Short mmCIF file of C-alpha atoms in Angstrom, two decimals:
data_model
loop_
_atom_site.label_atom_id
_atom_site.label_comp_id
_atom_site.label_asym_id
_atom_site.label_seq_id
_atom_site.Cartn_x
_atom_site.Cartn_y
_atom_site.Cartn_z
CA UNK A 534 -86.08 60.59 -201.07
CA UNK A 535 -84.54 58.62 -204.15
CA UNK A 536 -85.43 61.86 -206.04
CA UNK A 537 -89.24 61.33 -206.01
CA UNK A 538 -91.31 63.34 -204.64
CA UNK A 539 -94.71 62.25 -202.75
CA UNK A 540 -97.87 62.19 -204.35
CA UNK A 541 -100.70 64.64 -202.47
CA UNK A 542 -103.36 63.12 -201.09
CA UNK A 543 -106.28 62.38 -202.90
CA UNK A 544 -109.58 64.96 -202.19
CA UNK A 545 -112.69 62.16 -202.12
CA UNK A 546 -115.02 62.21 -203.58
CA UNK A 547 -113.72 61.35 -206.59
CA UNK A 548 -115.26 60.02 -210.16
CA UNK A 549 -116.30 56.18 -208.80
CA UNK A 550 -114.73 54.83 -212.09
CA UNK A 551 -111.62 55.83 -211.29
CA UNK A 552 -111.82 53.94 -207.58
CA UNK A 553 -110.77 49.86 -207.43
CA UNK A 554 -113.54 47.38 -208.30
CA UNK A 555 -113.10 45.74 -204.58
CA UNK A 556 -112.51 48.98 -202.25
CA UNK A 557 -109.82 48.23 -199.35
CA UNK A 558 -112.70 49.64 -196.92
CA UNK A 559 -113.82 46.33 -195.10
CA UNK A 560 -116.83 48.37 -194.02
CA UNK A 561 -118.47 48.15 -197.26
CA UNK A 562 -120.13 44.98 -198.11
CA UNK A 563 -121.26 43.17 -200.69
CA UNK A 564 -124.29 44.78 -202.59
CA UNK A 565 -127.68 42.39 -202.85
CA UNK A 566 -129.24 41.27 -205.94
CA UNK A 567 -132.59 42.73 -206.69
CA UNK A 568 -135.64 40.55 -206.83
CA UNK A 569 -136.67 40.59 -210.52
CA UNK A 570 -140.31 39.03 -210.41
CA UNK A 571 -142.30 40.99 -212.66
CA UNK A 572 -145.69 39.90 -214.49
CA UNK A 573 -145.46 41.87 -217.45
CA UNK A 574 -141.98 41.47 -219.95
CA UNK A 575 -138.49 43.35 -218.98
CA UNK A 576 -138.20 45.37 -221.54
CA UNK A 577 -141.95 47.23 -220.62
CA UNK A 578 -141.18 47.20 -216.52
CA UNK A 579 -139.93 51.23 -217.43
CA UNK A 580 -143.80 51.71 -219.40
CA UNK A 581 -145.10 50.38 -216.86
CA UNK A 582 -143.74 52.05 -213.69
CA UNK A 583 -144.18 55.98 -215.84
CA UNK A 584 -147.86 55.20 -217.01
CA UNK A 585 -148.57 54.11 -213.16
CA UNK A 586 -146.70 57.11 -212.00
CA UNK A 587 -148.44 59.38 -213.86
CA UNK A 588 -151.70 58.10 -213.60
CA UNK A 589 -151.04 58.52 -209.28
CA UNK A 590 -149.13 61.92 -209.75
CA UNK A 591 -152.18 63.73 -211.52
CA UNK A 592 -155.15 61.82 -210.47
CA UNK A 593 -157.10 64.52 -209.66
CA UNK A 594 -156.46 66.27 -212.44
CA UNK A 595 -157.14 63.04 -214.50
CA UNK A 596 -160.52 62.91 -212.36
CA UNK A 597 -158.59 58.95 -211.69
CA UNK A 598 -158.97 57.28 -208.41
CA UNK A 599 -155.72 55.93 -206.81
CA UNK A 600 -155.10 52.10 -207.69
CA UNK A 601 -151.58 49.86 -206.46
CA UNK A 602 -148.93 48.77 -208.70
CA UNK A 603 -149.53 45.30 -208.25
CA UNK A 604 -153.27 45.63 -209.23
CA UNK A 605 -152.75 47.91 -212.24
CA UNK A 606 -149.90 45.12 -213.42
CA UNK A 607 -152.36 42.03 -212.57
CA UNK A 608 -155.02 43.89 -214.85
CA UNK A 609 -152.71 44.81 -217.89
CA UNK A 610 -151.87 40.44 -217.64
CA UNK A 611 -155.51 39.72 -217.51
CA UNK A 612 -157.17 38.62 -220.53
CA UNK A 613 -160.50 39.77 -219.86
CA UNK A 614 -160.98 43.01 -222.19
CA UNK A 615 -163.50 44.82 -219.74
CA UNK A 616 -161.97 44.70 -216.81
CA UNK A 617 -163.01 48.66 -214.85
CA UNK A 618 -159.64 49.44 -213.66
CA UNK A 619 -158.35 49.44 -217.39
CA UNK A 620 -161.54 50.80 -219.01
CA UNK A 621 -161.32 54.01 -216.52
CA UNK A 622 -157.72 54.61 -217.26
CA UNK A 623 -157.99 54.64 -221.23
CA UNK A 624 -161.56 56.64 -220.53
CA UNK A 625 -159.79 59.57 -218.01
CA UNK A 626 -157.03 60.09 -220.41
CA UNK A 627 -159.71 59.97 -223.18
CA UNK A 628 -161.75 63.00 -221.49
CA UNK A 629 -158.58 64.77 -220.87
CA UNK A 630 -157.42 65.17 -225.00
CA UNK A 631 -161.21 65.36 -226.18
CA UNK A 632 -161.46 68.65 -223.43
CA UNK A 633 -158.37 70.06 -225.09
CA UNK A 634 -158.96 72.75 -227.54
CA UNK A 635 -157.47 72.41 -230.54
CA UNK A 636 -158.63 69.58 -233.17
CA UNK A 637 -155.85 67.04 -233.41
CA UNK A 638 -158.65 64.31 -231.84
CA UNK A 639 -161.04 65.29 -234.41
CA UNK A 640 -162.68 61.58 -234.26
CA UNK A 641 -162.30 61.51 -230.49
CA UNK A 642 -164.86 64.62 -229.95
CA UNK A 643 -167.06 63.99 -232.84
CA UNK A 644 -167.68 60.02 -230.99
CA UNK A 645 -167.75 61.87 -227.20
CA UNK A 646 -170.93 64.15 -228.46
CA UNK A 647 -172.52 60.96 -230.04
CA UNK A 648 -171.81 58.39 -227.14
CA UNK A 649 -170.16 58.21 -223.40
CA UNK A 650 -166.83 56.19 -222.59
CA UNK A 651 -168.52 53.48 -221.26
CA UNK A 652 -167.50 49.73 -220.22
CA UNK A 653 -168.99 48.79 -223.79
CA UNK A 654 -167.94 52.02 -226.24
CA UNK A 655 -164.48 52.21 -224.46
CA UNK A 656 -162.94 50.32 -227.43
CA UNK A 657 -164.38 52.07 -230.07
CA UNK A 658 -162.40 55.90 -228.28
CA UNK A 659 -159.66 53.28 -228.31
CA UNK A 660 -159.64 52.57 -231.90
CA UNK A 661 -160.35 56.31 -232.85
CA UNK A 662 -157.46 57.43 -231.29
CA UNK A 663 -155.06 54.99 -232.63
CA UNK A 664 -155.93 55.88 -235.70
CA UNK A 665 -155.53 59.25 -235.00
CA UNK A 666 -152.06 58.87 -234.27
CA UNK A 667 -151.27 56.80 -236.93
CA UNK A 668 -148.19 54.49 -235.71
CA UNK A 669 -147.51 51.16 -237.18
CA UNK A 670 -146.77 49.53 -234.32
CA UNK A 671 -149.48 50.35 -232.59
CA UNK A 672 -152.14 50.42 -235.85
CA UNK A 673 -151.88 46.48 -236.33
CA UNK A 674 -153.92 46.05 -233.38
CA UNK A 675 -156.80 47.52 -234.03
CA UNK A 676 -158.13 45.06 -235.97
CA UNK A 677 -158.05 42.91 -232.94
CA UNK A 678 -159.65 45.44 -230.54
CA UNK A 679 -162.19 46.09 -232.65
CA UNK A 680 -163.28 42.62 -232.80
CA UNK A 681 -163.45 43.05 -228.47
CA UNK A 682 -160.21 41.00 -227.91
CA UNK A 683 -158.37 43.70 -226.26
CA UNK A 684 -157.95 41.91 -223.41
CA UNK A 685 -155.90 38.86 -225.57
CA UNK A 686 -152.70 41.73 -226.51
CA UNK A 687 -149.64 41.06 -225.42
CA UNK A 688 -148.81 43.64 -221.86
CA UNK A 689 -146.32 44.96 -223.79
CA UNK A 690 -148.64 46.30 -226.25
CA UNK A 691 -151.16 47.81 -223.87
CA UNK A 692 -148.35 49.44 -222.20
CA UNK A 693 -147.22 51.54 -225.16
CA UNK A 694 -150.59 52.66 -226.37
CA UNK A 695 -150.69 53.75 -222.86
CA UNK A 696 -147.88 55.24 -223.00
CA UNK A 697 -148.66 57.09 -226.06
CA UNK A 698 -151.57 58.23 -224.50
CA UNK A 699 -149.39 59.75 -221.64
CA UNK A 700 -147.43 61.31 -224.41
CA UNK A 701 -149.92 63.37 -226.23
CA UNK A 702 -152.00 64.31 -222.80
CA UNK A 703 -148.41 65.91 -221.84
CA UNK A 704 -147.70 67.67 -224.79
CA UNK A 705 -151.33 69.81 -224.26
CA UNK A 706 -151.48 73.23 -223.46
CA UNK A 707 -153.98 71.55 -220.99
CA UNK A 708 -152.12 69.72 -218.79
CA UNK A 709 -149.21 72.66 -219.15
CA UNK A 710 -151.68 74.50 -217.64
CA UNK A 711 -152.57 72.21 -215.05
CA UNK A 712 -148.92 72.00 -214.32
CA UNK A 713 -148.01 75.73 -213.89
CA UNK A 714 -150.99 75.58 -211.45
CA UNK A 715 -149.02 72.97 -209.20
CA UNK A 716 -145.64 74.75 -209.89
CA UNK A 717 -147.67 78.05 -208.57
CA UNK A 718 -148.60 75.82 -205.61
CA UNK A 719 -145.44 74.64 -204.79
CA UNK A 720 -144.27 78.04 -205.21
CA UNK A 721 -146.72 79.28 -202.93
CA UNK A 722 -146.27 76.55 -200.28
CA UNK A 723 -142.50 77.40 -200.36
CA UNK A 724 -142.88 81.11 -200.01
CA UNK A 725 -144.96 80.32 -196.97
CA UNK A 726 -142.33 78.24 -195.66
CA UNK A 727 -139.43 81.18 -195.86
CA UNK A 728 -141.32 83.87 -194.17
CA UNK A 729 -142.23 82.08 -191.49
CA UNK A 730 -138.51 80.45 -190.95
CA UNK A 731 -137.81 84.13 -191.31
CA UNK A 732 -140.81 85.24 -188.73
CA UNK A 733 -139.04 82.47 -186.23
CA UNK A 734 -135.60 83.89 -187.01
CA UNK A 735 -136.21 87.42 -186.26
CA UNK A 736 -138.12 86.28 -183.24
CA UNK A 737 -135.28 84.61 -181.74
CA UNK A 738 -133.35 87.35 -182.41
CA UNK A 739 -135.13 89.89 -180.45
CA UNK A 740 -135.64 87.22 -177.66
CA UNK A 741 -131.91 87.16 -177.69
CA UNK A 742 -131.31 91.22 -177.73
CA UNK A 743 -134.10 91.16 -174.66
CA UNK A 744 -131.96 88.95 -172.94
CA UNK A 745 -128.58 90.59 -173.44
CA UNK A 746 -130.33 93.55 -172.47
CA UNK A 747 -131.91 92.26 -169.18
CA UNK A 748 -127.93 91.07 -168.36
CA UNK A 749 -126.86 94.72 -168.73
CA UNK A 750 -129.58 96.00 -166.42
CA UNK A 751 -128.96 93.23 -163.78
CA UNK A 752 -125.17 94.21 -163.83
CA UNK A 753 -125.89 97.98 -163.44
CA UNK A 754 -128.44 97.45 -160.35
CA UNK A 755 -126.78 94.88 -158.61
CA UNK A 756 -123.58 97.61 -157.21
CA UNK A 757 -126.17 99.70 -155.95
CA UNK A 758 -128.07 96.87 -154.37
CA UNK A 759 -124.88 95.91 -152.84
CA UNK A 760 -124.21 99.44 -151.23
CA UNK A 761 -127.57 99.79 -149.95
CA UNK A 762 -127.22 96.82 -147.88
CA UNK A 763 -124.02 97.52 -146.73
CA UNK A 764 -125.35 101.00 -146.06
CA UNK A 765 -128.54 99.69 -144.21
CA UNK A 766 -125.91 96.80 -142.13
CA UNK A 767 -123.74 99.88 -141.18
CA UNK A 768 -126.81 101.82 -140.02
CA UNK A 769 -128.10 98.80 -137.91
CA UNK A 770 -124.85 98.59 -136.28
CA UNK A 771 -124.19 102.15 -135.34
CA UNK A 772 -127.96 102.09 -134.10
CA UNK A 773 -127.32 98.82 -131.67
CA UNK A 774 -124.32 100.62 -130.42
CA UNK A 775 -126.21 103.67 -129.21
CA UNK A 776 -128.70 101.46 -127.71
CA UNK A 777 -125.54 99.98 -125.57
CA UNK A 778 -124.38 102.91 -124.88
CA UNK A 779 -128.14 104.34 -123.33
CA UNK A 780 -128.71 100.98 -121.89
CA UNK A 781 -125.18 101.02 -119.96
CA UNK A 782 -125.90 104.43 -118.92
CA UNK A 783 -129.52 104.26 -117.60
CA UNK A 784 -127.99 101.17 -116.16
CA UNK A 785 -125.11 103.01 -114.53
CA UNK A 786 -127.77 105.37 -112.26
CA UNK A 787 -127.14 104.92 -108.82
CA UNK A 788 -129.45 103.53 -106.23
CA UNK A 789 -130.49 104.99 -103.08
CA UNK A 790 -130.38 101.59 -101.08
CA UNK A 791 -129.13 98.29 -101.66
CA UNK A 792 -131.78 96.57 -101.25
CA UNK A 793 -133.42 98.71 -103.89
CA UNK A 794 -129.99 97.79 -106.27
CA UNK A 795 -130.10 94.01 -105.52
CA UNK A 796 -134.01 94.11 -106.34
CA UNK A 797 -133.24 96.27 -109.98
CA UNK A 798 -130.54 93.81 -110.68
CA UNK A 799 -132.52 90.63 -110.09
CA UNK A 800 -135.38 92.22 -112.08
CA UNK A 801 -132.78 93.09 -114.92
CA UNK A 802 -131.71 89.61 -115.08
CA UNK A 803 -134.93 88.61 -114.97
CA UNK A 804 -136.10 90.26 -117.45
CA UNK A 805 -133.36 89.68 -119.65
CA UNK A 806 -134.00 85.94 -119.43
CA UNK A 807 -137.52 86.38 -120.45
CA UNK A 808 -136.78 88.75 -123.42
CA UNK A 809 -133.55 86.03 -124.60
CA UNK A 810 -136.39 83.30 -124.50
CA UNK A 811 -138.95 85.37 -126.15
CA UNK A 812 -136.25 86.35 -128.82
CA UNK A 813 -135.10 82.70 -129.26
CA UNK A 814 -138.33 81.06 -129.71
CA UNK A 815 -139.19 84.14 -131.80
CA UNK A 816 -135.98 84.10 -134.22
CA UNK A 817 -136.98 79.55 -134.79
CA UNK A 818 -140.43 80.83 -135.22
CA UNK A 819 -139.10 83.28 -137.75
CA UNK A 820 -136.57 80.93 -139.56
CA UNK A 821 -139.15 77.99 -139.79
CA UNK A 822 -141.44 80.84 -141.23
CA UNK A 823 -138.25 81.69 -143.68
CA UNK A 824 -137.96 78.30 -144.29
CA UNK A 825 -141.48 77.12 -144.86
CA UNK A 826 -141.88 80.70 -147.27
CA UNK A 827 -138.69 79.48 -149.21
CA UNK A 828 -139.79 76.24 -149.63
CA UNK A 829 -143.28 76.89 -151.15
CA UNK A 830 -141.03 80.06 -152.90
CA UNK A 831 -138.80 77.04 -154.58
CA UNK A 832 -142.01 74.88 -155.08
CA UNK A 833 -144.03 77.86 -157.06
CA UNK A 834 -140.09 78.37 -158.91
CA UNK A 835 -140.44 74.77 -159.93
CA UNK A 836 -143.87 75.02 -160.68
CA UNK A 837 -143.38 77.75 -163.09
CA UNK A 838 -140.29 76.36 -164.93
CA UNK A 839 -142.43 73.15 -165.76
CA UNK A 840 -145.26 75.42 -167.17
CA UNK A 841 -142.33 77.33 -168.53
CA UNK A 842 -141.34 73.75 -169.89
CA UNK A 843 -144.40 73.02 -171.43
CA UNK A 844 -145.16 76.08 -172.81
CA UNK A 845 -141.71 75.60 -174.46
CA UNK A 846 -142.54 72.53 -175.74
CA UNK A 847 -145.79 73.96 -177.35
CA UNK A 848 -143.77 76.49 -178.45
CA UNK A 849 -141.44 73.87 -180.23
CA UNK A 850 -143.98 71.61 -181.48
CA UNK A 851 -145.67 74.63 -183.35
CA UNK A 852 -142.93 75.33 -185.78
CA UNK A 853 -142.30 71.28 -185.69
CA UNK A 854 -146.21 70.32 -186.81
CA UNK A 855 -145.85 73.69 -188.95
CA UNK A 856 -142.79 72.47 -191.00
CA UNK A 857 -143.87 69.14 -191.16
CA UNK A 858 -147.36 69.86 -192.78
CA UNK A 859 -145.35 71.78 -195.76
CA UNK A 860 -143.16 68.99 -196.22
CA UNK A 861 -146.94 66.61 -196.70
CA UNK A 862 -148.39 69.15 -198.85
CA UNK A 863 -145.37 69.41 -201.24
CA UNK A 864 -145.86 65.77 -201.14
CA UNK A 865 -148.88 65.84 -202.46
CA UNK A 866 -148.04 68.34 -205.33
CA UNK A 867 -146.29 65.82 -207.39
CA UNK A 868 -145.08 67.12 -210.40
CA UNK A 869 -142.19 64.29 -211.76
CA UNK A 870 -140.62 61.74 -209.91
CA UNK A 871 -136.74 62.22 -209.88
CA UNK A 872 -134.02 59.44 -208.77
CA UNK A 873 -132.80 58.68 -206.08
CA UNK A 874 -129.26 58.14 -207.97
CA UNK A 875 -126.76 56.20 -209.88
CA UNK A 876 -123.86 53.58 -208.65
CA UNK A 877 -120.73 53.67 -209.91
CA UNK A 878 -122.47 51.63 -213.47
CA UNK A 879 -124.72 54.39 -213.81
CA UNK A 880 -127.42 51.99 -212.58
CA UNK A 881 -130.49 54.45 -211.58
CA UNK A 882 -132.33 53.94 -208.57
CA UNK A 883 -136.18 54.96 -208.31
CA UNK A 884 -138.24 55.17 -205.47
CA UNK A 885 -141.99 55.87 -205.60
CA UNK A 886 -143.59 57.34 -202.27
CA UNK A 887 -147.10 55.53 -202.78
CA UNK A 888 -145.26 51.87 -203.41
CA UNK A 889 -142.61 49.99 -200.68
CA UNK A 890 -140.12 49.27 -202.93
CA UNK A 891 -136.67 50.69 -204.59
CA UNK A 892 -136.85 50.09 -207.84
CA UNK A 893 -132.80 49.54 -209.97
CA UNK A 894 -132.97 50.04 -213.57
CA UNK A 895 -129.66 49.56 -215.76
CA UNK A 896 -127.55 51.84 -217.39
CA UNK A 897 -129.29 50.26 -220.28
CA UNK A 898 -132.82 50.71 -219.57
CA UNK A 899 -133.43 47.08 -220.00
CA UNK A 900 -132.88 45.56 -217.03
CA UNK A 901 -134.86 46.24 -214.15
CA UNK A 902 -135.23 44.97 -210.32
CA UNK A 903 -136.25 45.87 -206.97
CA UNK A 904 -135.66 45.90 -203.12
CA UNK A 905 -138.20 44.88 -200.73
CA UNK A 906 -137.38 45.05 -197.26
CA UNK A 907 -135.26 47.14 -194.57
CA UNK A 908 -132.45 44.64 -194.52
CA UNK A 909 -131.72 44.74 -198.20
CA UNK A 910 -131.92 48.36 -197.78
CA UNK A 911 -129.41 48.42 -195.10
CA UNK A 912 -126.96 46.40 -197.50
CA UNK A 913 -127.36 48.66 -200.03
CA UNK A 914 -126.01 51.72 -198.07
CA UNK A 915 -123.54 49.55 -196.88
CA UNK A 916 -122.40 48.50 -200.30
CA UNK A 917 -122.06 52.65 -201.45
CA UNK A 918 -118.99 53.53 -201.51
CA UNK A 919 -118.88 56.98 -200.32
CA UNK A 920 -115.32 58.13 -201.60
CA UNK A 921 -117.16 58.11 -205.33
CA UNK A 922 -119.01 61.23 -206.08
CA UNK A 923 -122.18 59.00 -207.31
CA UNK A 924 -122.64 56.97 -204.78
CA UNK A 925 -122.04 59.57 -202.35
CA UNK A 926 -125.08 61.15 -203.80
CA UNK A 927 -127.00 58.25 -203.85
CA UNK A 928 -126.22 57.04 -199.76
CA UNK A 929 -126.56 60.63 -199.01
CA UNK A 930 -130.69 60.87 -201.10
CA UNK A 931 -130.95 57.18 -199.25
CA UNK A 932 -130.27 58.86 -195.72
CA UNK A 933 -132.23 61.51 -196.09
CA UNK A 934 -135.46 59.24 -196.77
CA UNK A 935 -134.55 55.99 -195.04
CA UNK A 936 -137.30 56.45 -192.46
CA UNK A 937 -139.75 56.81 -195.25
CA UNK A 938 -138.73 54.22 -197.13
CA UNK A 939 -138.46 51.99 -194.37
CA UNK A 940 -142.11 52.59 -193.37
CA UNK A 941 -143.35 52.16 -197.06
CA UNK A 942 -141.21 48.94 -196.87
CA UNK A 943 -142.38 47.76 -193.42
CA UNK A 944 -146.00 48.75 -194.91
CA UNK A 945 -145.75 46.49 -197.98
CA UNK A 946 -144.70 43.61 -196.24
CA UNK A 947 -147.30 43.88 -193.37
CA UNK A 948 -149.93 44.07 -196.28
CA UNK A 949 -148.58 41.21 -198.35
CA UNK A 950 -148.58 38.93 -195.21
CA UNK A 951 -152.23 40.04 -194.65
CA UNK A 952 -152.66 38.73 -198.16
CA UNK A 953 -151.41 35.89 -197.81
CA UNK A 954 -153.40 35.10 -194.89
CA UNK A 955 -156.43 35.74 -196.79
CA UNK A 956 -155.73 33.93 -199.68
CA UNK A 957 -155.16 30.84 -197.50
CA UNK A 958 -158.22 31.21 -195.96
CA UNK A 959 -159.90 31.25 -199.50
CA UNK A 960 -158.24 27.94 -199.77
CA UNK A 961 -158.61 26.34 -197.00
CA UNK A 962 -163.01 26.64 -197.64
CA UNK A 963 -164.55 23.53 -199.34
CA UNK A 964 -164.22 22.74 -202.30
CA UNK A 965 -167.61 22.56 -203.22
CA UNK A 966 -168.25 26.32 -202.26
CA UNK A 967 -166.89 28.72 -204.23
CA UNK A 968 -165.27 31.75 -202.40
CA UNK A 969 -166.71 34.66 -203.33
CA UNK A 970 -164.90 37.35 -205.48
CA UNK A 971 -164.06 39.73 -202.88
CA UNK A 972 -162.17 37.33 -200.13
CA UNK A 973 -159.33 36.68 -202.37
CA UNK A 974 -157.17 39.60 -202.46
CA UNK A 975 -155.02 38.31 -205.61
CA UNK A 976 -158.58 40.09 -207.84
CA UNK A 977 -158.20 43.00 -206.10
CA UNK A 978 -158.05 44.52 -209.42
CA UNK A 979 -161.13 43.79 -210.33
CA UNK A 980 -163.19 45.22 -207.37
CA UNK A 981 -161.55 48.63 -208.64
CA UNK A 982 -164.27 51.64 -208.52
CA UNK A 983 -163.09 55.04 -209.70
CA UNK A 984 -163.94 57.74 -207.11
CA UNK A 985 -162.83 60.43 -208.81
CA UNK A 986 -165.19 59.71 -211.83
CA UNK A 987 -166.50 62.60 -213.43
CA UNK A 988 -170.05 63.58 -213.55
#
């Protein structure tokens, strides 16, 4: 009309930038702010969440024992400089370059066949390797480590020697290696997987081609079954009617006197009385018989459909237990941590399986923050708005691991309560007696032991 024509409708998803800053849906809400309570500086949060990463991802490659977050963030702020958790990190990533084979750690190996990384020699691999490397920034430390105030750097400077560190360990034909063996795991473990969804495939499929086939053969006997009865009803008839037919004529023979005929008809009657009652209580003996045969016939039925039931449910739990133990051990075979997403800003959105929280770093990589429990979780998915392609992606990566995340949430909270608890208690003791080390759950860090240690 008015000689315009109407504009098609548009096909969502659609690039989120080009959707209103305040969407006319009144179903999404308002997104939370993320808590942004870190110990070490901004502009390292993104150090220190890859060093920690990696250091869990490849632990047992590392030879590293497992250790939180929060504890390896509470050691990198302490200024004690030989604190374990710290000295086994620097000394597992130590072992790995010196084990590599070509020379570029020269000073590294030559100090490994004089002395072990120890609690006391740590520093002195530390200060070898830096000057391997030879970077500026990192260089104008050493002076200070050498003199055995590591411990008095600034977090942000521990974090990118670390991170160095993580650099050159991944750039080793090494840990390559290591990682084409986990790719060839994964590969494995996913091969597995497809034959036997194909196994369970081609099983149902001949279940179903039995079936079909036990229809057809049903269909085809039950005419004949049909006829046989009717033939066997027809036969049953004919047959009474010849028995009438003898029985009126050997009743139909005349009697000499009739006395004699009143005595045969009395004993007829008689003994058709006797033989009605005798076929009576012999056709409820027979139906109660039926019915008592049916009944336990019906009970053994229901019987067997429950153990028919259960069976099926084994059945069903098999493949269930199956494909949930692949999904654990790719779990385990970490090889990067991916995002979850991006919003409509491009803000990315991490989560890490072995910590309860979703981490939100900037388009800038400067900002970071986090979510902590279900409910800001839940207003984050409600805050998506679906009709951009991004945070489509996102709420659909979110859906697909809310129960995880929700336990690794409900997890971290039950765990920081339990802290809490036991910090008070640390508090609440007299003065004049000092609680010992372990009760307070705030130096968790330091009680770390390395498991994992090699020999």
């Amino acid at each position: 009309t008015n000689g315009t024509e109407e504009e098609p409708p548009i096909d969502y998803p659609i690039e989120d930038s080009l959707l209103p800053l305040e969407p006319d849906d009144a179903n999404i809400t308002q997104r939370p702010s993320p808590s942004r309570d870190f110990s070490v500086p901004m502009d390292c949060v993104g150090d220190l969440l890859m060093v920690w990463d990696f250091c869990s991802s490849f632990g047992r490659q590392l030879h590293l024992w497992r250790f939180s977050l929060e504890d390896f963030e509470n050691a990198l702020c302490h200024k004690e400089s030989n604190l374990v958790l710290i000295m086994e990190v620097h000394a597992c990533l130590f072992r790995f370059l010196i084990n590599e084979g070509d020379d570029t750690f020269k000073a590294l190996k030559r100090r490994s066949r004089k002395s072990k990384i120890t609690l006391i020699t740590w520093t002195e691999f530390l200060c070898d390797f830096l000057d391997s490397v030879d970077i500026p920034d990192l260089c104008c430390d050493v002076g200070t480590i050498k003199r055995g105030h590591y411990g008095l750097l600034d977090p942000s400077v521990k974090l990118r020697i670390l991170r160095e560190l993580v650099n050159q360990i991944a750039e080793t034909m090494l840990f390559k290696g290591e990682v084409d063996e986990l790719l060839e795991q994964r590969h494995a473990l996913g091969a597995a997987r497809r034959e036997e969804a194909l196994a369970e495939a081609k099983q149902k499929r001949k279940e179903k081609e039995r079936s079909k086939t036990g229809e057809e053969a049903r269909k085809k006997n039950s005419p004949q079954v049909i006829e046989s009865s009717e033939d066997s009803k027809m036969k049953e008839s004919t047959e009474g009617e010849t028995k009438m037919e003898n029985g009126s004529v050997s009743s139909g023979k005349p009697e000499k006197s009739e006395k004699r005929l009143m005595a045969n008809v009395y004993l007829r009657k008689h003994k058709k009385q006797m033989t009605d009652t005798k076929s009576t209580s012999k056709e409820k003996v027979e139906k109660e018989e039926e019915e008592a045969e049916s009944e336990e016939g019906e009970e053994e039925e229901g019987e067997e459909e429950e153990e028919e039931d259960e069976k099926g449910t084994l059945e069903m739990r098999g493949p269930e237990q199956r494909r949930q133990y692949y999904e654990r051990e790719m779990e385990k075979i970490v090889i990067r941590t991916n995002t979850l997403g991006k919003d409509r800003n491009y803000n990315r959105y991490w989560w890490f399986r072995s910590n309860g929280r979703i981490f939100v770093e900037d388009s800038d990589c400067k900002e970071w923050g986090y979510y902590t429990s279900k409910e800001e979780l839940d207003a984050l998915m409600g805050s998506l708005n679906r009709k951009g392609e991004r945070e489509l992606s996102l709420h659909t990566q979110l859906e697909k691991f809310y129960d995880r995340i929700c336990s690794t949430l409900q997890k971290r909270a039950k765990d920081i309560a339990h802290n809490i608890e036991m910090e008070e208690a640390v508090v609440r003791r007299s003065s004049r007696v000092k609680a010992p080390l372990h009760e307070n759950p705030a130096s968790a860090f330091q009680r770390y032991v390395n498991k994992w240690k090699e020999d």
